[in-house]
Coordinates of C-alpha atoms in Angstrom, one line a residue:
M1 CA 5.5 30.5 -10.9
V2 CA 2.4 28.2 -11.4
N3 CA 0.2 29.1 -8.7
N4 CA -0.4 25.5 -7.3
D5 CA -3.6 27.0 -5.6
S6 CA -5.6 25.6 -8.8
C7 CA -3.8 22.1 -9.5
C8 CA -4.7 19.8 -6.8
I9 CA -3.9 16.4 -7.9
A10 CA -0.6 18.1 -7.9
K11 CA -0.9 18.5 -4.4
I12 CA -1.6 14.3 -3.9
L13 CA 1.1 14.0 -5.9
K14 CA 3.9 16.5 -4.0
V15 CA 2.2 14.2 -0.4
I16 CA 2.9 10.5 -2.2
E17 CA 6.0 11.8 -4.0
L18 CA 7.2 12.7 -0.2
L19 CA 5.9 9.4 1.1
Q20 CA 8.3 7.3 -1.2
R21 CA 11.3 9.2 -0.7
N22 CA 11.0 9.3 2.9
T23 CA 11.0 5.4 2.6
S24 CA 13.8 3.5 4.1
S25 CA 15.6 1.6 2.1
D26 CA 16.8 0.2 5.6
C27 CA 14.0 -2.0 6.1
C28 CA 15.8 -5.4 6.6
E29 CA 18.2 -4.3 9.0
E30 CA 19.3 -6.0 12.6
G31 CA 20.4 -4.9 15.2
C32 CA 19.8 -1.3 17.8
D33 CA 19.6 1.0 14.6
K34 CA 16.8 -0.4 13.0
P35 CA 14.5 2.3 12.1
F36 CA 11.2 0.2 13.0
L37 CA 10.7 -1.8 16.7
G38 CA 9.2 -5.2 16.4
P39 CA 10.9 -8.5 14.2
T40 CA 11.4 -8.4 10.1
Q41 CA 9.6 -11.6 9.7
N42 CA 7.3 -11.4 7.0
F43 CA 8.5 -7.6 7.5
V44 CA 7.7 -5.8 3.7
C45 CA 9.5 -2.8 2.9
Y46 CA 6.9 -0.6 0.8
N47 CA 8.4 1.8 -1.6
T48 CA 5.5 2.8 -4.0
R49 CA 2.7 4.3 -4.0
P50 CA 0.9 3.4 -7.6
I51 CA -1.5 5.4 -9.7
T52 CA -3.5 5.5 -11.8
L53 CA -5.3 8.8 -13.8
Y54 CA -7.9 10.1 -15.5
T55 CA -8.2 13.1 -18.1
K56 CA -10.8 15.2 -18.4
N57 CA -13.3 12.8 -20.5
G58 CA -13.2 10.6 -17.5
E59 CA -11.3 8.1 -19.2
L60 CA -8.4 6.0 -17.7
F61 CA -5.0 8.0 -18.7
S62 CA -2.1 5.0 -20.3
A63 CA 1.2 5.4 -21.8
R64 CA 3.1 3.1 -24.2
Y65 CA 6.4 1.8 -23.4
N66 CA 8.8 -1.1 -24.4
T67 CA 9.3 -4.4 -23.5
T68 CA 11.6 -6.7 -22.7
G69 CA 11.4 -8.9 -25.5
G70 CA 11.5 -5.4 -27.9
G71 CA 7.7 -5.0 -28.5
V72 CA 5.5 -2.2 -27.4
A73 CA 2.8 -3.1 -24.4
T74 CA 0.8 -0.1 -22.7
S75 CA -0.1 0.6 -18.9
N76 CA -2.0 3.0 -16.8
V77 CA -0.7 2.4 -13.5
F78 CA 2.5 5.0 -12.3
R79 CA 4.7 5.4 -9.5
V80 CA 5.2 9.3 -9.0
E81 CA 9.3 10.3 -9.2
K82 CA 8.8 14.4 -9.5
V83 CA 5.9 17.1 -9.0
Y84 CA 7.0 20.1 -10.8
D85 CA 4.3 22.8 -10.3
C86 CA 2.0 21.4 -12.4
C87 CA 3.8 18.3 -14.1
A88 CA 4.8 14.9 -12.9
K89 CA 7.3 12.5 -14.0
L90 CA 5.6 9.6 -13.9
R91 CA 7.9 6.0 -13.5
I92 CA 5.5 3.7 -16.2
L93 CA 4.6 0.2 -13.9
A94 CA 3.9 -3.1 -16.0
F95 CA 1.8 -5.8 -14.9
D96 CA 3.7 -9.3 -14.7
T97 CA 1.7 -11.6 -15.0
A98 CA 3.7 -14.6 -13.6
T99 CA 3.8 -12.5 -10.0
Q100 CA -0.1 -10.7 -10.3
T101 CA 2.3 -7.6 -9.5
Y102 CA 3.3 -4.4 -10.7
I103 CA 7.3 -3.9 -11.7
A104 CA 9.2 -1.0 -12.6
T105 CA 10.0 0.3 -16.1
N106 CA 13.0 2.1 -16.6
Q107 CA 10.4 4.3 -18.6
F108 CA 8.9 7.6 -17.8
I109 CA 6.8 10.5 -19.1
T110 CA 6.4 13.8 -17.7
V111 CA 2.4 14.2 -17.5
N112 CA 0.3 18.3 -17.2
L113 CA -1.5 17.6 -14.2
K114 CA -3.7 20.1 -15.5
C115 CA -5.1 17.4 -18.2
M116 CA -6.5 15.3 -15.7
C117 CA -9.1 15.3 -13.4
A118 CA -8.4 12.3 -10.7
V119 CA -6.4 10.4 -9.5
S120 CA -6.9 6.9 -7.8
C121 CA -4.4 5.1 -5.0
L122 CA -3.5 1.4 -5.8
S123 CA -2.3 -0.4 -2.5
D124 CA 1.8 -0.1 -1.6
L125 CA 4.2 -2.1 -3.3
A126 CA 7.6 -3.2 -2.4
L127 CA 9.3 -2.1 -6.1
E128 CA 13.2 -3.5 -6.5
N129 CA 15.1 -1.3 -8.6
I130 CA 14.1 2.2 -7.8
C131 CA 16.9 3.9 -8.1

């Protein structure tokens, strides 16, 4: 068992994982049992806090992924899926130039967080097709 006291990035990512897991998938519900107060107009159900990671050399960490057109691209923005001790399973997020936002890919990487030096959070998003 790894001592997580020395892995502060894992602690931060675990909080993000829990926040994302506890996001209500019923954001557009109406009626007495909707999980929030107020109107649903313009209400956005955020389900992702995208992150970037920096290596011990101070470089932005990036990963390659396969595009839908059969090519290969690189991204440095990820969604935390699961944290295991000092490792994290991350979903690669792709930037969609048409909508100027990030979209979820179905491609994942596992990162040893002891090799990372810093984490930065981007603005929360409402991603589709998160299973």
